[in-house]
Amino acid sequence: MKNLFRIIIFAATSLVLLVPHACAAQGGEKKIRIGVEGAYPPFSYMGVDGKLMGFDIDIANALCKEMKADCTLLQQDFDGMIPSLLARKIDAVIASMSITEERKRSVEFSDKYYQTPGRFVAKVGSTLEVTAAGLSGKRIGVQRTTIHDRFATATFPKSEIVRYTKQDDVFLDLIAGRLDGVVVDSVAAAQGFLKTPGGKGYAFSGPAFNDPKFFGVGAGIAVRKADTDLRDQLNAAIKSIRTNGVYKKIQDKYFDFDVYAESAPSGKKK
Amino acid sequence: MNFEAINESLPLYFGGTLTTLKLLVVSLVAGLAVALPLGVMRASPKAWLSRPAWCFTYVIRGTPMLVQLFLIYYGLAQFEWMRESIFWLWFKSAWFCAMLAFAVNTCAYTTEIIAGAIKATHAGELEAARSMGMSRRTVLWRILLPSALRRALPAYSNEAIMMLHGTSLASVVTLVDLTGAAREMNSRFYLPFEAFVTAGVFYLALTFILVGAFRAAENRWLIHLKPRQ
Amino acid sequence: MLYDFLPNILSGMVITLSVGIASLLMALLLGLAGAAAKLSKSRWLVGIATLYTTVIRGVPDLVLMLLIFYGGQTLLNDLAPRLGFADAININPFVAGVMTIGFIFGAYLTETFRGAIMAIPAGQREAGIAYGMSIVQVFVRITLPQLVRFALPGFQNNWLVLVKSTALVSVIGLDDMMFRAGLAAGATREPFIFYTAAAILYLAITTVSILLLQMVGKRYSIGVKAAQL
């Protein structure tokens, strides 16, 4: 009896130890695991067939092609991106992540690959004044750990900041009337919400937010601090798709304005 | 281990503990209150009474609580008539939705526990009561329920602990309970290990307190069933 | 709308079932090992097994899952160079999900199996050995068939809870049924339809499981008369 128990214990422990080995990363050349999101249209979203698409996804694929790297896109929630990167589950994050000082303390960023300001979205005809006093006591929805989360938390201290894992869920709750407003990227709001049937009756309100303290200098690709090689490769790849027309092609597929520049797009276009 | 970050986040965790406990107590009390009549129905030999109760517990116990929570929170909010009805005053709040989902869930499990305990009652006990001239109603209140509820205690203590763990789902509908606090800390410091271990320790402590409370309750009400020394 | 997304959600069901079955296998092994350890004479083994079941059953699945997925990874990364691996060992969501759920239900099955082994009179094993059977033969011919019979009700319960727990892997980003239903709900802004669809599919899995396990139960109870009042 005792021997048999030993065998069982041995089998169980070896299973526990072996499972992760089977999935060990085959280290070495040009295999890059990229963290992407999936619920952040038009930058990344799931198509009807379950395939990922969007601006971030196309940029990721274009950069990989440029670097001749073998990339795998791994989908996960935004608030898990930096932990996953630091935990070496992924090697790069292409998820509309803004380059901020706060994040730079933990990770390294490539140059920006696009830049758009943040905006406040509320019901059409909302009389809310987009100031700390005007929004006092109101419920403001943000996606957890985003620049909009940090910005709203610091700028509207008297409001209740409600945090969600997915941007789509923030919009769902805005429609449901559980939120008085949402602080969100202007393009994500315009293309992913206001222009869709669900976004009818909602509009931008207040000014465009682009205080570099919170909003940084555009969205970049996050890598681990030690991976300066990868960062340099990514920078070179961004530069070359900017010049060889690939970037423009991708941009025109999703936007009718220059998403790379700092100029804020208005939600009314098209 | 980065104890400084943990220390700095402790107020967050205490707030989270309070939320967790509120959710737990309200859903357990509400769930139990509804489970009592449902349990009696479920144990009834009459099909028109037991079938509906069975249906309810089957559907609830057959689907994940996460799905039920999402259905109540996001699903119902989809409908305009819902958002314009007076119920919206309640369904608007994440608190209410979470409590409702948890209460319905624990209600289904508790119904089965109570029904099981009622069915396990000795037939002789009830016959004796009837032959003493008690009415059916008196038998139910004086004999059946007191003895069945006592016997249900050990199973119910398991259910209460499962429910404590179930409340961790509140963090997915924007509430900052213990798990929510851990996720908050993780996103602030990027220290997943510290964040979730701390939450684990808090839950473990709560579990021990619950287990201790139920043990005391068993000593008070189940002493007659204890093996003799 | 639902029709467009249905194939996608159904393929998520395959992932849900794979996670379920893989973690069940792991839980079975851990459960048998845990039961063996708890029934062994070594105080060390008993202590470790008790610690395992207490801690696992004291902390919510969701917290354990987040801990293993994020925290476990950090730990492995620190260990990897010391164990002689050049690069980090990667825990993907599937592995983290299977490990966590397997680990949790291993603890529950430990108790189920311990009870079942204790329900088999020791005399039967002794008789087997006296007849000259090897230890393996005793286990396969005498202990295992009865173990299955005694453990089946607890096993069924655990499997049903386990399947529902797999919904939680969606929170750590594995694209199972629940995850896909959630993305579809967000993309179409029609959460009610998609979460209802998910609920129905889970209910289907539960129902089929119950029917299958009933057949197995009948097979292993041949020769046992049901007690009837």
XYZ file of C-alpha atoms in Angstrom:
728
model
C 0.000 0.000 0.000
C 2.666 2.437 1.064
C 4.643 1.917 -2.150
C 1.636 2.593 -4.236
C 0.996 5.823 -2.382
C 4.587 6.791 -3.082
C 4.046 6.181 -6.772
C 0.948 8.332 -6.737
C 2.725 11.127 -4.926
C 5.608 10.919 -7.350
C 3.296 11.015 -10.352
C 1.416 13.992 -8.979
C 4.493 16.035 -8.176
C 6.120 15.291 -11.490
C 2.956 16.404 -13.255
C 3.030 19.670 -11.356
C 6.676 20.193 -12.224
C 6.481 19.077 -15.828
C 3.477 21.001 -17.026
C 5.214 24.380 -17.047
C 8.314 22.924 -18.713
C 6.269 21.791 -21.658
C 5.356 25.393 -22.226
C 8.775 26.857 -21.573
C 9.699 29.579 -23.988
C 12.192 28.360 -26.529
C 14.619 31.183 -25.924
C 16.689 32.777 -28.624
C 16.329 34.541 -31.865
C 13.512 36.759 -32.889
C 10.639 35.085 -31.149
C 8.581 37.887 -29.711
C 5.461 37.501 -27.622
C 3.358 40.626 -27.855
C 0.622 41.522 -25.407
C -2.471 43.008 -27.064
C -5.901 43.873 -25.760
C -9.049 43.024 -27.686
C -11.827 45.156 -26.222
C -10.617 48.596 -27.297
C -12.012 49.442 -30.715
C -10.836 50.693 -33.144
C -7.337 49.921 -31.856
C -7.974 46.315 -31.013
C -11.164 44.307 -31.027
C -12.526 40.896 -31.786
C -14.207 40.277 -35.122
C -17.248 38.078 -35.536
C -15.022 35.091 -36.326
C -13.063 35.609 -33.114
C -10.029 37.054 -34.915
C -8.266 40.043 -33.431
C -8.178 43.175 -35.512
C -7.652 46.908 -35.223
C -4.979 49.548 -35.543
C -2.739 48.139 -32.779
C -2.943 44.651 -34.234
C -2.087 45.804 -37.758
C 0.801 47.904 -36.457
C 2.083 44.945 -34.460
C 1.996 42.702 -37.505
C 3.626 45.337 -39.694
C 6.438 45.896 -37.191
C 7.076 42.177 -36.916
C 7.222 41.860 -40.670
C 9.641 44.762 -40.750
C 11.852 43.163 -38.098
C 11.488 39.717 -39.694
C 10.489 38.423 -36.273
C 8.299 35.486 -35.422
C 5.607 37.094 -33.298
C 2.789 35.652 -31.267
C 0.017 37.981 -30.187
C -1.284 37.214 -26.707
C -4.550 38.743 -25.685
C -5.027 39.979 -22.137
C -6.610 42.654 -19.995
C -4.951 46.038 -19.901
C -4.346 46.083 -16.147
C -2.320 42.886 -16.510
C -0.009 44.184 -19.250
C 2.864 45.622 -17.216
C 2.745 42.824 -14.595
C 2.857 40.289 -17.450
C 5.702 42.127 -19.114
C 7.701 42.276 -15.894
C 6.871 38.654 -15.189
C 8.255 37.811 -18.657
C 5.009 36.318 -19.886
C 5.243 38.675 -22.844
C 8.121 40.612 -24.385
C 6.366 43.719 -25.664
C 3.063 45.513 -25.191
C 1.297 46.993 -28.196
C -1.912 48.123 -26.601
C -2.219 51.873 -27.057
C -0.134 52.327 -23.936
C 0.875 55.946 -23.380
C 4.464 56.778 -22.602
C 4.303 58.310 -19.118
C 6.924 59.066 -16.498
C 5.162 56.814 -14.015
C 5.293 53.790 -16.310
C 8.858 54.576 -17.342
C 9.870 53.760 -13.797
C 8.883 50.135 -14.413
C 9.324 49.623 -18.138
C 11.101 50.959 -21.215
C 9.234 52.495 -24.140
C 9.806 52.690 -27.879
C 9.151 55.980 -29.667
C 5.482 56.850 -30.010
C 3.486 55.177 -32.753
C 0.456 57.409 -32.405
C -0.841 60.185 -30.212
C -4.349 61.310 -29.397
C -5.715 63.317 -26.462
C -8.203 62.195 -23.842
C -11.747 63.538 -23.638
C -14.762 63.519 -21.359
C -17.823 61.790 -22.798
C -21.330 62.336 -21.438
C -24.955 62.416 -22.548
C -25.790 64.968 -25.246
C -26.971 68.136 -23.541
C -25.356 67.220 -20.249
C -24.907 70.380 -18.239
C -22.003 68.975 -16.269
C -19.067 71.295 -16.133
C -15.897 69.302 -16.693
C -14.037 70.629 -13.673
C -13.290 69.266 -10.246
C -16.153 71.280 -8.759
C -18.579 70.573 -11.590
C -18.099 66.828 -11.349
C -18.081 66.684 -7.570
C -20.103 63.690 -6.350
C -20.549 62.342 -9.884
C -19.624 58.842 -11.018
C -16.889 58.813 -13.652
C -15.965 55.600 -15.435
C -12.405 54.768 -16.498
C -10.472 51.711 -17.566
C -8.264 50.548 -14.705
C -4.564 51.638 -14.711
C -4.914 53.673 -17.898
C -3.696 57.258 -18.142
C -7.357 58.236 -17.984
C -7.662 56.446 -14.646
C -4.619 58.266 -13.262
C -5.709 61.589 -14.726
C -9.298 61.401 -13.483
C -8.208 60.223 -10.027
C -5.880 63.210 -9.682
C -8.001 65.841 -11.415
C -11.487 65.058 -10.063
C -10.785 64.199 -6.424
C -14.367 64.884 -5.327
C -15.877 62.508 -7.884
C -16.363 58.779 -7.533
C -13.972 57.117 -9.963
C -15.370 53.745 -11.075
C -12.761 51.399 -12.532
C -13.340 48.684 -15.143
C -11.134 46.025 -16.683
C -12.363 46.568 -20.241
C -13.144 49.810 -22.045
C -16.208 48.171 -23.629
C -17.628 47.587 -20.152
C -17.189 51.289 -19.316
C -19.351 52.192 -22.313
C -21.905 49.515 -21.399
C -22.321 51.123 -17.989
C -22.472 54.630 -19.464
C -25.368 53.509 -21.666
C -26.919 51.778 -18.680
C -26.915 55.120 -16.882
C -24.697 53.963 -14.040
C -22.098 56.596 -14.906
C -22.389 60.347 -15.320
C -19.447 60.466 -17.658
C -16.369 58.703 -18.937
C -12.794 59.843 -19.331
C -11.398 58.072 -22.358
C -9.110 58.396 -25.345
C -10.750 60.662 -27.924
C -10.314 58.273 -30.841
C -11.375 55.192 -28.923
C -14.494 57.125 -27.912
C -15.213 58.551 -31.365
C -14.659 55.424 -33.449
C -15.390 52.760 -30.877
C -18.466 54.316 -29.316
C -19.895 57.619 -30.534
C -20.066 56.527 -34.175
C -21.701 53.199 -33.328
C -25.467 52.788 -32.851
C -24.940 52.333 -29.107
C -23.249 55.724 -28.839
C -26.243 57.677 -30.091
C -27.151 60.431 -27.701
C -23.642 60.784 -26.275
C -21.001 63.358 -27.120
C -17.695 64.864 -26.093
C -17.916 67.532 -23.466
C -15.300 69.859 -22.052
C -11.768 70.354 -23.368
C -9.258 67.888 -24.792
C -6.917 66.611 -22.092
C -3.256 66.330 -22.979
C -1.295 67.347 -19.913
C 1.981 65.499 -20.569
C 2.247 64.762 -16.865
C -0.599 62.266 -17.238
C -0.943 61.764 -20.952
C 2.739 61.492 -21.747
C 4.042 61.889 -25.232
C 1.899 59.479 -27.192
C 1.358 55.739 -27.244
C 4.487 53.618 -27.415
C 5.500 50.002 -27.237
C 6.506 48.878 -23.767
C 9.398 46.451 -23.287
C 11.405 45.385 -20.255
C 14.125 47.795 -19.151
C 16.868 45.299 -19.952
C 15.620 44.728 -23.507
C 17.167 47.827 -25.085
C 17.988 45.766 -28.192
C 14.351 45.035 -28.781
C 13.489 48.686 -28.152
C 16.025 49.828 -30.747
C 14.745 47.304 -33.278
C 11.195 48.478 -32.666
C 12.214 52.118 -33.066
C 13.919 51.342 -36.348
C 10.869 49.409 -37.519
C 8.512 52.246 -36.566
C 10.708 54.677 -38.465
C 10.758 52.526 -41.575
C 7.000 51.864 -41.686
C 6.510 55.603 -41.221
C 8.619 56.286 -44.302
C 7.753 53.350 -46.560
C 4.018 54.008 -46.571
C 2.928 50.959 -44.574
C 1.921 53.123 -41.622
C -0.126 55.422 -43.837
C -1.936 52.451 -45.340
C -2.892 51.099 -41.925
C -3.900 54.542 -40.707
C -6.155 55.125 -43.720
C -7.860 51.819 -43.076
C -9.131 53.078 -39.706
C -8.973 56.864 -39.598
C -9.527 59.823 -41.856
C -7.049 62.017 -40.011
C -3.403 61.938 -39.016
C -3.340 59.758 -35.918
C 0.413 60.149 -35.464
C 0.337 63.904 -34.914
C -0.705 65.738 -31.834
C -3.756 67.422 -33.318
C -6.936 66.320 -31.601
C -9.553 64.766 -33.849
C -13.167 65.737 -33.361
C -15.787 63.060 -32.973
C -17.962 64.676 -35.610
C -15.857 63.646 -38.587
C -17.700 61.384 -41.000
C 8.405 40.687 -0.322
C 7.900 44.416 -0.414
C 6.352 45.088 2.986
C 6.384 48.829 2.530
C 3.938 48.630 -0.354
C 1.745 46.214 1.611
C 1.789 48.513 4.595
C 0.865 51.465 2.452
C -2.061 49.532 0.960
C -3.435 48.212 4.244
C -6.246 50.811 4.492
C -7.351 49.648 1.044
C -7.527 46.077 2.325
C -9.455 47.014 5.457
C -11.981 48.880 3.348
C -12.152 45.840 1.107
C -12.734 43.548 4.078
C -15.683 45.678 5.133
C -17.190 45.464 1.638
C -16.640 41.712 1.529
C -18.299 41.233 4.916
C -21.277 43.431 4.016
C -21.816 41.498 0.809
C -21.475 38.203 2.646
C -23.840 38.975 5.524
C -26.588 40.499 3.395
C -26.536 37.722 0.813
C -26.424 34.952 3.432
C -29.334 36.393 5.414
C -31.477 37.077 2.338
C -30.567 33.727 0.779
C -31.408 31.805 3.935
C -34.724 33.597 4.410
C -35.898 32.561 0.949
C -34.299 29.116 1.138
C -36.397 28.111 4.164
C -39.783 27.998 2.377
C -38.127 26.760 -0.822
C -36.426 23.949 1.081
C -39.751 22.860 2.584
C -41.270 22.950 -0.918
C -38.384 21.011 -2.387
C -38.745 18.276 0.233
C -42.493 18.036 -0.260
C -43.835 14.795 -1.749
C -46.242 16.841 -3.897
C -44.767 17.311 -7.363
C -46.380 20.707 -7.968
C -44.539 22.000 -4.934
C -41.191 20.264 -5.303
C -40.772 20.585 -9.089
C -40.567 24.392 -9.308
C -38.116 24.463 -6.404
C -36.059 21.762 -8.102
C -36.059 23.720 -11.361
C -34.780 26.827 -9.612
C -31.941 25.058 -7.816
C -31.007 23.070 -10.914
C -30.595 26.102 -13.134
C -28.766 28.180 -10.528
C -26.486 25.372 -9.420
C -25.826 24.383 -13.028
C -24.435 27.747 -14.147
C -21.390 29.689 -12.917
C -22.077 32.544 -10.537
C -19.895 34.756 -12.733
C -22.388 34.314 -15.585
C -25.322 35.057 -13.300
C -23.613 38.171 -12.005
C -22.852 39.433 -15.516
C -26.414 38.660 -16.599
C -27.863 40.683 -13.747
C -25.387 43.545 -13.933
C -24.716 44.035 -17.650
C -27.441 41.847 -19.165
C -30.533 43.449 -17.643
C -29.135 46.945 -18.173
C -29.303 46.322 -21.906
C -33.073 46.739 -21.989
C -34.589 50.161 -22.171
C -37.794 49.121 -20.370
C -35.612 47.897 -17.530
C -33.756 51.191 -17.331
C -37.030 53.083 -17.275
C -38.799 50.907 -14.718
C -38.795 51.650 -11.001
C -36.624 48.566 -10.412
C -33.775 50.449 -12.023
C -33.326 52.418 -8.824
C -31.952 49.191 -7.368
C -30.426 47.536 -10.399
C -28.477 50.686 -11.113
C -26.234 49.980 -8.154
C -23.417 47.468 -8.433
C -23.970 46.708 -4.750
C -27.525 45.590 -5.291
C -26.660 43.508 -8.363
C -23.822 41.739 -6.597
C -25.908 41.064 -3.499
C -28.791 39.794 -5.604
C -26.562 37.428 -7.585
C -24.894 36.131 -4.431
C -28.185 35.791 -2.531
C -29.857 33.875 -5.369
C -26.845 31.611 -5.579
C -26.562 30.793 -1.898
C -30.355 30.463 -1.760
C -30.252 27.628 -4.323
C -27.556 25.714 -2.465
C -29.152 26.321 0.937
C -32.502 25.101 -0.404
C -30.887 21.777 -1.288
C -29.160 21.561 2.094
C -32.402 22.216 3.991
C -34.389 19.844 1.783
C -31.775 17.147 2.363
C -31.918 17.655 6.120
C -35.708 17.551 6.123
C -35.753 14.334 4.110
C -33.291 12.782 6.553
C -35.688 13.332 9.467
C -36.738 10.155 11.196
C -40.269 9.195 10.181
C -40.897 8.076 13.752
C -40.220 11.557 15.094
C -43.004 13.009 12.996
C -45.394 10.108 13.656
C -44.888 10.562 17.368
C -45.660 14.266 17.098
C -48.767 13.624 15.030
C -49.974 10.972 17.474
C -49.573 13.513 20.280
C -52.246 15.490 18.464
C -50.086 18.229 16.926
C -51.357 19.803 13.739
C -49.247 19.608 10.566
C -48.269 23.232 11.007
C -47.166 22.686 14.610
C -45.174 19.617 13.590
C -43.412 21.682 10.935
C -42.480 24.516 13.293
C -41.832 22.606 16.499
C -40.424 19.282 15.365
C -39.366 19.173 11.745
C -37.610 22.508 11.244
C -35.746 22.691 14.576
C -34.251 19.258 14.151
C -33.635 19.570 10.400
C -31.991 22.976 10.693
C -29.674 21.701 13.377
C -28.639 18.797 11.204
C -28.123 21.174 8.282
C -25.593 23.192 10.262
C -22.358 21.436 9.197
C -23.326 21.540 5.504
C -24.441 25.144 5.880
C -21.117 26.164 7.386
C -19.459 24.856 4.208
C -21.889 26.870 2.146
C -21.153 30.051 4.110
C -17.425 29.603 3.493
C -18.012 28.957 -0.203
C -20.048 32.152 -0.242
C -17.255 34.129 1.423
C -15.050 32.997 -1.441
C -17.812 33.680 -3.943
C -17.955 37.334 -2.962
C -14.506 37.742 -4.546
C -16.397 38.043 -7.841
C -17.684 41.451 -6.732
C -14.400 42.871 -7.991
C -15.415 42.181 -11.598
C -18.408 44.523 -11.345
C -16.430 47.549 -10.098
C -16.826 46.956 -6.335
C -13.644 47.236 -4.318
C -13.886 44.197 -2.038
C -10.831 42.327 -0.731
C -9.984 40.953 -4.159
C -10.694 44.349 -5.697
C -8.285 45.888 -3.200
C -5.607 43.406 -4.248
C -6.149 44.192 -7.930
C -5.998 47.880 -7.099
C -2.714 47.415 -5.250
C -1.319 45.315 -8.084
C -2.132 47.981 -10.629
C -0.640 50.687 -8.435
C 2.646 48.958 -7.551
C 2.867 46.131 -10.120
C 3.533 43.715 -7.262
C 1.192 40.808 -7.972
C 2.732 38.381 -5.509
C 2.498 40.749 -2.544
C -0.953 41.979 -3.552
C -2.616 38.597 -3.837
C -0.796 36.923 -0.970
C -2.014 39.717 1.296
C -5.567 39.195 0.065
C -5.118 35.453 0.605
C -4.052 36.000 4.199
C -7.088 38.209 4.832
C -9.433 35.596 3.354
C -7.771 32.844 5.336
C -8.301 34.825 8.537
C -11.954 35.439 7.669
C -12.388 31.743 6.887
C -10.960 30.761 10.263
C -13.267 33.195 12.036
C -16.260 31.763 10.181
C -15.214 28.186 10.907
C -14.785 29.087 14.573
C -18.207 30.738 14.714
C -19.883 27.724 13.167
C -18.039 25.369 15.492
C -19.403 27.371 18.421
C -22.868 27.172 16.891
C -22.545 23.411 16.479
C -21.470 23.061 20.093
C -24.522 25.021 21.123
C -27.172 23.375 18.930
C -25.715 20.070 17.811
C -24.244 18.918 21.116
C -26.717 16.020 21.296
C -25.310 14.494 18.110
C -21.677 14.629 19.236
C -19.922 11.311 19.787
C -19.763 10.618 23.501
C -16.363 10.866 25.143
C -26.282 38.756 -33.995
C -26.055 35.711 -31.769
C -25.912 33.495 -34.834
C -22.782 35.270 -36.108
C -20.897 34.827 -32.869
C -22.147 31.347 -32.004
C -19.405 29.295 -33.740
C -16.841 31.431 -31.957
C -18.468 30.893 -28.552
C -18.857 27.178 -29.241
C -15.156 26.862 -29.965
C -14.623 28.584 -26.619
C -16.641 25.734 -25.126
C -13.939 23.341 -26.350
C -11.402 25.349 -24.340
C -13.695 25.345 -21.311
C -13.978 21.563 -21.518
C -10.224 21.105 -22.066
C -9.432 23.222 -19.028
C -12.050 21.288 -17.071
C -10.775 17.858 -18.019
C -7.075 18.693 -17.704
C -7.596 20.177 -14.265
C -9.753 17.236 -13.271
C -6.898 14.859 -14.099
C -4.517 16.921 -12.044
C -7.037 17.159 -9.191
C -7.510 13.368 -9.258
C -3.783 12.752 -8.887
C -3.394 15.406 -6.212
C -6.502 14.133 -4.454
C -5.232 10.547 -4.357
C -1.796 11.735 -3.247
C -3.338 13.988 -0.614
C -5.589 11.244 0.705
C -2.640 8.829 0.799
C -0.585 11.404 2.667
C -3.355 12.162 5.140
C -3.847 8.456 5.881
C -0.137 7.723 6.110
C 1.726 7.232 9.358
C 4.290 9.935 8.670
C 3.585 13.032 10.691
C 5.326 15.137 8.048
C 3.088 13.934 5.257
C -0.040 14.426 7.350
C 1.119 17.944 8.223
C 1.862 18.928 4.645
C -1.425 17.508 3.382
C -3.375 19.268 6.128
C -1.665 22.564 5.375
C -2.477 22.075 1.695
C -6.169 21.387 2.205
C -6.588 24.129 4.819
C -4.903 26.898 2.863
C -6.472 26.017 -0.468
C -9.941 25.728 0.979
C -9.492 28.981 2.898
C -8.740 31.256 -0.052
C -11.081 32.075 -2.979
C -10.419 30.471 -6.369
C -10.168 33.854 -8.034
C -7.463 35.082 -5.669
C -5.498 31.838 -6.027
C -5.781 32.078 -9.764
C -4.529 35.669 -9.897
C -1.793 34.728 -7.454
C -0.557 31.782 -9.501
C -0.924 33.556 -12.830
C 0.915 36.750 -11.877
C 2.642 36.013 -8.591
C 3.647 32.457 -9.469
C 5.256 33.730 -12.624
C 7.398 36.225 -10.744
C 8.482 33.454 -8.407
C 9.315 31.098 -11.284
C 11.344 33.818 -12.967
C 13.442 34.197 -9.850
C 13.898 30.439 -9.603
C 14.550 29.705 -13.277
C 18.205 30.806 -13.443
C 18.959 28.929 -10.226
C 17.482 25.749 -11.642
C 19.655 26.150 -14.710
C 17.106 27.379 -17.230
C 18.438 29.990 -19.598
C 15.136 31.727 -20.136
C 12.086 32.122 -17.984
C 9.526 29.395 -17.795
C 6.279 30.780 -19.054
C 2.938 30.119 -17.406
C 0.299 30.773 -20.013
C -3.313 31.325 -18.966
C -4.228 27.743 -19.867
C -1.517 26.282 -17.659
C -2.213 28.759 -14.852
C -5.908 27.955 -15.038
C -5.366 24.202 -15.079
C -2.797 24.367 -12.290
C -4.957 26.543 -10.089
C -8.181 24.650 -10.594
C -6.370 21.313 -10.355
C -4.689 22.469 -7.183
C -7.912 23.718 -5.599
C -9.997 20.688 -6.419
C -7.136 18.392 -5.500
C -7.695 19.692 -1.979
C -11.428 19.003 -2.111
C -10.913 15.561 -3.654
C -8.352 14.755 -0.953
C -11.205 14.879 1.543
C -13.538 12.943 -0.747
C -11.009 10.153 -1.316
C -9.943 10.047 2.295
C -13.539 9.455 3.321
C -13.987 6.831 0.618
C -10.820 4.920 1.508
C -11.808 4.962 5.168
C -15.203 3.536 4.213
C -13.525 0.380 2.881
C -12.984 -2.053 5.772
C -9.264 -2.651 6.295
C -10.020 -6.370 6.614
C -10.726 -6.565 2.899
C -7.249 -5.330 2.002
C -5.707 -7.643 4.550
C -7.683 -10.538 3.103
C -6.400 -9.683 -0.345
C -2.817 -9.716 0.844
C -3.419 -12.954 2.700
C -4.525 -14.471 -0.610
C -1.143 -13.547 -2.030
C -2.137 -10.555 -4.133
C 0.483 -7.872 -4.700
C -0.106 -4.381 -3.383
C -0.964 -3.170 -6.866
C -3.429 -5.988 -7.333
C -5.070 -5.194 -4.009
C -5.422 -1.567 -5.053
C -6.744 -2.288 -8.520
C -9.026 -5.193 -7.609
C -10.274 -4.334 -4.145
C -9.706 -0.695 -3.199
C -10.238 1.090 -6.516
C -13.652 -0.317 -7.512
C -15.079 0.457 -4.090
C -13.263 3.762 -3.949
C -15.068 4.734 -7.135
C -18.397 3.686 -5.651
C -17.945 5.508 -2.368
C -16.325 8.579 -3.880
C -18.735 9.018 -6.774
C -21.284 11.323 -5.087
C -18.551 13.616 -3.760
C -16.744 13.379 -7.070
C -19.842 14.397 -9.024
C -20.325 17.391 -6.781
C -16.705 18.436 -7.197
C -16.758 18.027 -10.961
C -19.867 20.198 -11.274
C -18.314 22.927 -9.147
C -15.047 22.559 -11.084
C -16.667 23.073 -14.476
C -18.261 26.251 -13.203
C -14.956 27.435 -11.742
C -13.403 27.274 -15.198
C -15.443 30.400 -15.995
C -12.975 32.269 -13.804
C -10.066 31.594 -16.180
C -11.645 34.246 -18.393
C -10.579 36.801 -15.785
C -6.909 35.928 -16.343
C -7.359 36.151 -20.083
C -7.832 32.586 -21.309
C -10.272 32.836 -24.187
C -12.741 30.260 -22.955
C -16.496 30.317 -23.493
C -17.038 33.017 -20.876
C -14.275 35.252 -22.258
C -15.670 35.068 -25.768
C -19.200 35.703 -24.571
C -17.878 38.770 -22.733
C -16.070 40.149 -25.780
C -19.115 39.570 -27.957
C -21.288 41.260 -25.338
C -19.021 44.305 -25.330
C -18.672 44.458 -29.097
C -22.396 44.197 -29.857
C -23.587 46.006 -26.713
C -26.062 43.172 -26.239
C -24.771 41.464 -23.108
C -28.055 39.788 -22.210
C -28.129 37.508 -25.240
C -24.536 36.412 -24.943
C -24.471 35.785 -21.217
C -27.741 33.882 -21.504
C -26.193 31.777 -24.261
C -23.191 31.094 -22.040
C -25.467 30.145 -19.150
C -27.379 27.685 -21.337
C -24.164 26.084 -22.586
C -22.877 25.651 -19.020
C -26.212 24.130 -18.066
C -25.860 21.722 -20.988
C -22.408 20.644 -19.794
C -23.724 20.093 -16.264
C -26.730 18.115 -17.455
C -24.694 15.819 -19.691
C -22.169 15.289 -16.872
C -24.887 14.321 -14.418
C -26.404 11.818 -16.851
C -23.012 10.251 -17.634
C -22.047 10.012 -13.973
C -25.376 8.391 -13.160
C -24.546 5.661 -15.677
C -21.106 5.185 -14.134
C -22.701 5.103 -10.690
C -25.057 2.310 -11.755
C -22.152 0.339 -13.194
C -20.152 0.535 -9.987
C -23.082 -0.127 -7.692
C -23.959 -3.482 -9.264
C -24.310 -5.896 -6.437
C -25.200 -3.283 -3.847
C -28.766 -3.133 -2.701
C -30.099 0.344 -2.223
C -31.394 0.889 1.293
C -35.119 1.483 1.208
C -37.450 2.501 3.934
